[in-house]
Every structure is written in structure tokens, then in C-alpha cells.
mmCIF file of C-alpha atoms in Angstrom:
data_model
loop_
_atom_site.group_PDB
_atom_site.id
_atom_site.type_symbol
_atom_site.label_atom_id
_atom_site.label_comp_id
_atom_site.label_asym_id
_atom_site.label_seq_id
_atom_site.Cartn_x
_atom_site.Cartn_y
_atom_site.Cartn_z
ATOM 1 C CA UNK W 1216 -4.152 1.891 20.910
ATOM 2 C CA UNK W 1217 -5.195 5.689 21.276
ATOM 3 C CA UNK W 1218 -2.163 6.944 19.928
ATOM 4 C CA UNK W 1219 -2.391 4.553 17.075
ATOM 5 C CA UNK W 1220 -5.714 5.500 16.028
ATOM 6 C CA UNK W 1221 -5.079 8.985 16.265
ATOM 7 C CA UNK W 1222 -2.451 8.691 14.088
ATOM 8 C CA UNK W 1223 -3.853 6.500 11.595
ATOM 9 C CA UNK W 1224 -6.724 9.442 11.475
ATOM 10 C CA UNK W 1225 -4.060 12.312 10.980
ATOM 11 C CA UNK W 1226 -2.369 9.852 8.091
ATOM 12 C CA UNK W 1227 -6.238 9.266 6.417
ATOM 13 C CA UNK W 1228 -6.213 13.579 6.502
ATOM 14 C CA UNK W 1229 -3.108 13.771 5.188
ATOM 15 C CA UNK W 1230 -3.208 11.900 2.192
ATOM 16 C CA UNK W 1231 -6.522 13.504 1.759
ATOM 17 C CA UNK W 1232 -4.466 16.333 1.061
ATOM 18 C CA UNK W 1233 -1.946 14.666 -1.414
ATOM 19 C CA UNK W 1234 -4.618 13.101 -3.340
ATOM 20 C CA UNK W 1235 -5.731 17.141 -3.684
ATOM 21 C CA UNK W 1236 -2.436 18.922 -4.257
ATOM 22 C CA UNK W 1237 -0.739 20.012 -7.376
ATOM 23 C CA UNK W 1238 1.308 18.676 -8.764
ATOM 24 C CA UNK W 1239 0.983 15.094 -6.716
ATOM 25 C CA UNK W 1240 3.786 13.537 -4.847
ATOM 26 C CA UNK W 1241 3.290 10.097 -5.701
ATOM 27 C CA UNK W 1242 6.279 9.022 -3.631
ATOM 28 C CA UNK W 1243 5.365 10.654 -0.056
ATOM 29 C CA UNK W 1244 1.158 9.095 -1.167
ATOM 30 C CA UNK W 1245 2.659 5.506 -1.579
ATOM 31 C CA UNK W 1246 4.596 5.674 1.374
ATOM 32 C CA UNK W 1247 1.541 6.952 3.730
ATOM 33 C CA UNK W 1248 -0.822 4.024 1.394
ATOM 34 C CA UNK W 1249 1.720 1.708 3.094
ATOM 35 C CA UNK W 1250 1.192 3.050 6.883
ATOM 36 C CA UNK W 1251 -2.432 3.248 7.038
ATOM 37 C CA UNK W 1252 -1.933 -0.333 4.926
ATOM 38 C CA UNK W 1253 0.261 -1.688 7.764
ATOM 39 C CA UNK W 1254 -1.839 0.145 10.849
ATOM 40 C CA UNK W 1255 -5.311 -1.786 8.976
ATOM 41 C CA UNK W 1256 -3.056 -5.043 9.198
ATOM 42 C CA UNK W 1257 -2.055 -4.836 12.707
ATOM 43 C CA UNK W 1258 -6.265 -3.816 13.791
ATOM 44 C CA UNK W 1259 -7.330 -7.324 11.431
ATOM 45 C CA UNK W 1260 -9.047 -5.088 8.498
ATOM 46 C CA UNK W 1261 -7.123 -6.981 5.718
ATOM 47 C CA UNK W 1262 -9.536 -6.801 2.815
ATOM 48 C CA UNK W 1263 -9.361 -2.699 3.344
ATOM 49 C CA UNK W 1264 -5.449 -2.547 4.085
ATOM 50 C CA UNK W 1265 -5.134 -4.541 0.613
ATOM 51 C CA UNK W 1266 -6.833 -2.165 -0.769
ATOM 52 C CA UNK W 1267 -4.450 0.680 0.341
ATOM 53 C CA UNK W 1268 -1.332 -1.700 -0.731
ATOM 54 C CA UNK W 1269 -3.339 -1.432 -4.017
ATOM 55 C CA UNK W 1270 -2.741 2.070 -3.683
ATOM 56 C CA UNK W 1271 0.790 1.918 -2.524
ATOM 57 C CA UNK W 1272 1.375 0.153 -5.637
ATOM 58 C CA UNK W 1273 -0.581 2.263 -8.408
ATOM 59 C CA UNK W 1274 1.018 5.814 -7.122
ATOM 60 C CA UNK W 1275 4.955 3.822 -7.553
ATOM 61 C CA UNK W 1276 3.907 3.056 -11.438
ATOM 62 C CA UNK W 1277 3.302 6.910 -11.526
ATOM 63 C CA UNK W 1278 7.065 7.655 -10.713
ATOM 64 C CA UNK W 1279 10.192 7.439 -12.892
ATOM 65 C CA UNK W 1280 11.663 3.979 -13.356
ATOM 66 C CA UNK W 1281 10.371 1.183 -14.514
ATOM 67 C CA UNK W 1282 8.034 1.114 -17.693
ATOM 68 C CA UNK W 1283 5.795 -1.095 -16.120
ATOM 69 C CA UNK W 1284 6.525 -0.675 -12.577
ATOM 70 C CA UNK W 1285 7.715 2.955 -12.046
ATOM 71 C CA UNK W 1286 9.696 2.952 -8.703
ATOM 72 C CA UNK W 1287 10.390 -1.122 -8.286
ATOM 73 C CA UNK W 1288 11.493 -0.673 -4.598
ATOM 74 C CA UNK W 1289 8.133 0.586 -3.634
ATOM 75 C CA UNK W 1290 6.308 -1.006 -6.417
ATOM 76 C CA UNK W 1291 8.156 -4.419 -5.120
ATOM 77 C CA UNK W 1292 7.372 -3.446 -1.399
ATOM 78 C CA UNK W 1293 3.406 -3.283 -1.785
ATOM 79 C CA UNK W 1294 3.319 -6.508 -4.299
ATOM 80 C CA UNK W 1295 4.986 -8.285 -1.268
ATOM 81 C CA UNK W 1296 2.652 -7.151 1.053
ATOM 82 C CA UNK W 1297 -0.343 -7.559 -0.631
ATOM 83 C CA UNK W 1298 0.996 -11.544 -1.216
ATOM 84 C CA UNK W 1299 1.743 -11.464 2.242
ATOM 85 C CA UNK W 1300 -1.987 -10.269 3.518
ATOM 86 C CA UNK W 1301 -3.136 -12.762 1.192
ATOM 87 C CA UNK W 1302 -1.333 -15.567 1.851
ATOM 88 C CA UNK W 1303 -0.745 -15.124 5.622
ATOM 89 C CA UNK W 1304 -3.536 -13.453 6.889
ATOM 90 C CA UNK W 1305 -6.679 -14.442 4.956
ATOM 91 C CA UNK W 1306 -5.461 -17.437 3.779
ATOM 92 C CA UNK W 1307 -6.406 -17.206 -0.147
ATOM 93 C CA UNK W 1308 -3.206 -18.800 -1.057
ATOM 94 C CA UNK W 1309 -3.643 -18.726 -5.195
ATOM 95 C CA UNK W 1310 -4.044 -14.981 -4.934
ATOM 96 C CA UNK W 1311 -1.351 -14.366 -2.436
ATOM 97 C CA UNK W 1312 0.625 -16.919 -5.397
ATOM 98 C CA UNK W 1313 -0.422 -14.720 -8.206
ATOM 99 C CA UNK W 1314 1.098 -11.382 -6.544
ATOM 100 C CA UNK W 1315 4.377 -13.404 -5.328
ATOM 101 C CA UNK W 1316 5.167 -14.166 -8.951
ATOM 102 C CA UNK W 1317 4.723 -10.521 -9.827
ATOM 103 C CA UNK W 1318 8.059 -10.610 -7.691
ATOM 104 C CA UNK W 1319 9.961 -12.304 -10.515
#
């Protein structure tokens, strides 16, 4: 669990500096949105990893693709997991029902 946490802190530092840099790489900040997401899961704080899917899923509308969407495999990734959090882990089951028909 050390290891974990130490990790998770050196991820929070790191997209610290993302969220700083110019120009932003909105890929490599979605895809460490969905680790510290997935590490908040696994500890039970699934209010703040929802949050971070949030995230996840604002920086993929900011890359090429999709009009709406930007990069769908990522954007699709944190949709899913934020229904997922929803619906399996705090059981609010019309919200996790809203994000899975995002999916369509």
C-alpha cells in the first residue's frame, strides 16, 4: 500500500506539472486523470476519483477527433468509468444510466 501511495503522490506532482506546461498535452493529462482516478477507486474515495474521470474526460474533448468528443477512445474510456463508479460502487443507478447512454 506504500508503494501505491507513493506513486499516486508522484502522479498528483506530475500532472501538476502538465496542468502548468506549454503547450498542454492533453493526451499524457487524461491518461494520468485515469490512474490517480483508478488508484482513488481501489482506496474507496469514489466521489473524488469521479471527479478525476471528469477530468479524464474534459482533456480527450481538447484533442483532435470528434466534434463533440475529441479522442472517443479516451473520451469513451472515462464515460464508462464514471457509469461504472456510479452504478457499481455508490450505487446511484440513474446517474451511472445517464453516463452509460452517453456510450451510444
Amino acid at each position: 500500500m506504500l508503494i501505491k501511495l507513493y506513486k499516486h503522490r508522484l502522479r498528483l506532482s506530475e500532472v501538476k506539472k502538465l496542468e502548468n506546461a506549454e503547450p498542454l498535452d492533453y493526451r499524457k493529462m487524461a491518461k494520468m486523470y485515469e490512474k490517480i482516478a483508478d488508484f482513488l477507486c481501489e482506496i474507496g474515495a469514489h466521489e473524488l476519483a469521479i471527479d478525476f474521470y471528469m477530468k479524464m474526460k474534459n482533456a480527450a474533448a481538447l484533442l483532435p477527433g470528434d466534434p463533440e468528443f475529441g479522442d472517443l477512445e479516451i473520451s469513451r474510456a472515462a464515460i464508462l468509468s464514471i457509469a461504472q463508479t456510479y452504478g457499481n460502487d455508490l450505487s446511484e443507478y440513474e446517474k451511472a444510466s445517464e453516463f452509460y447512454e452517453k456510450l451510444f
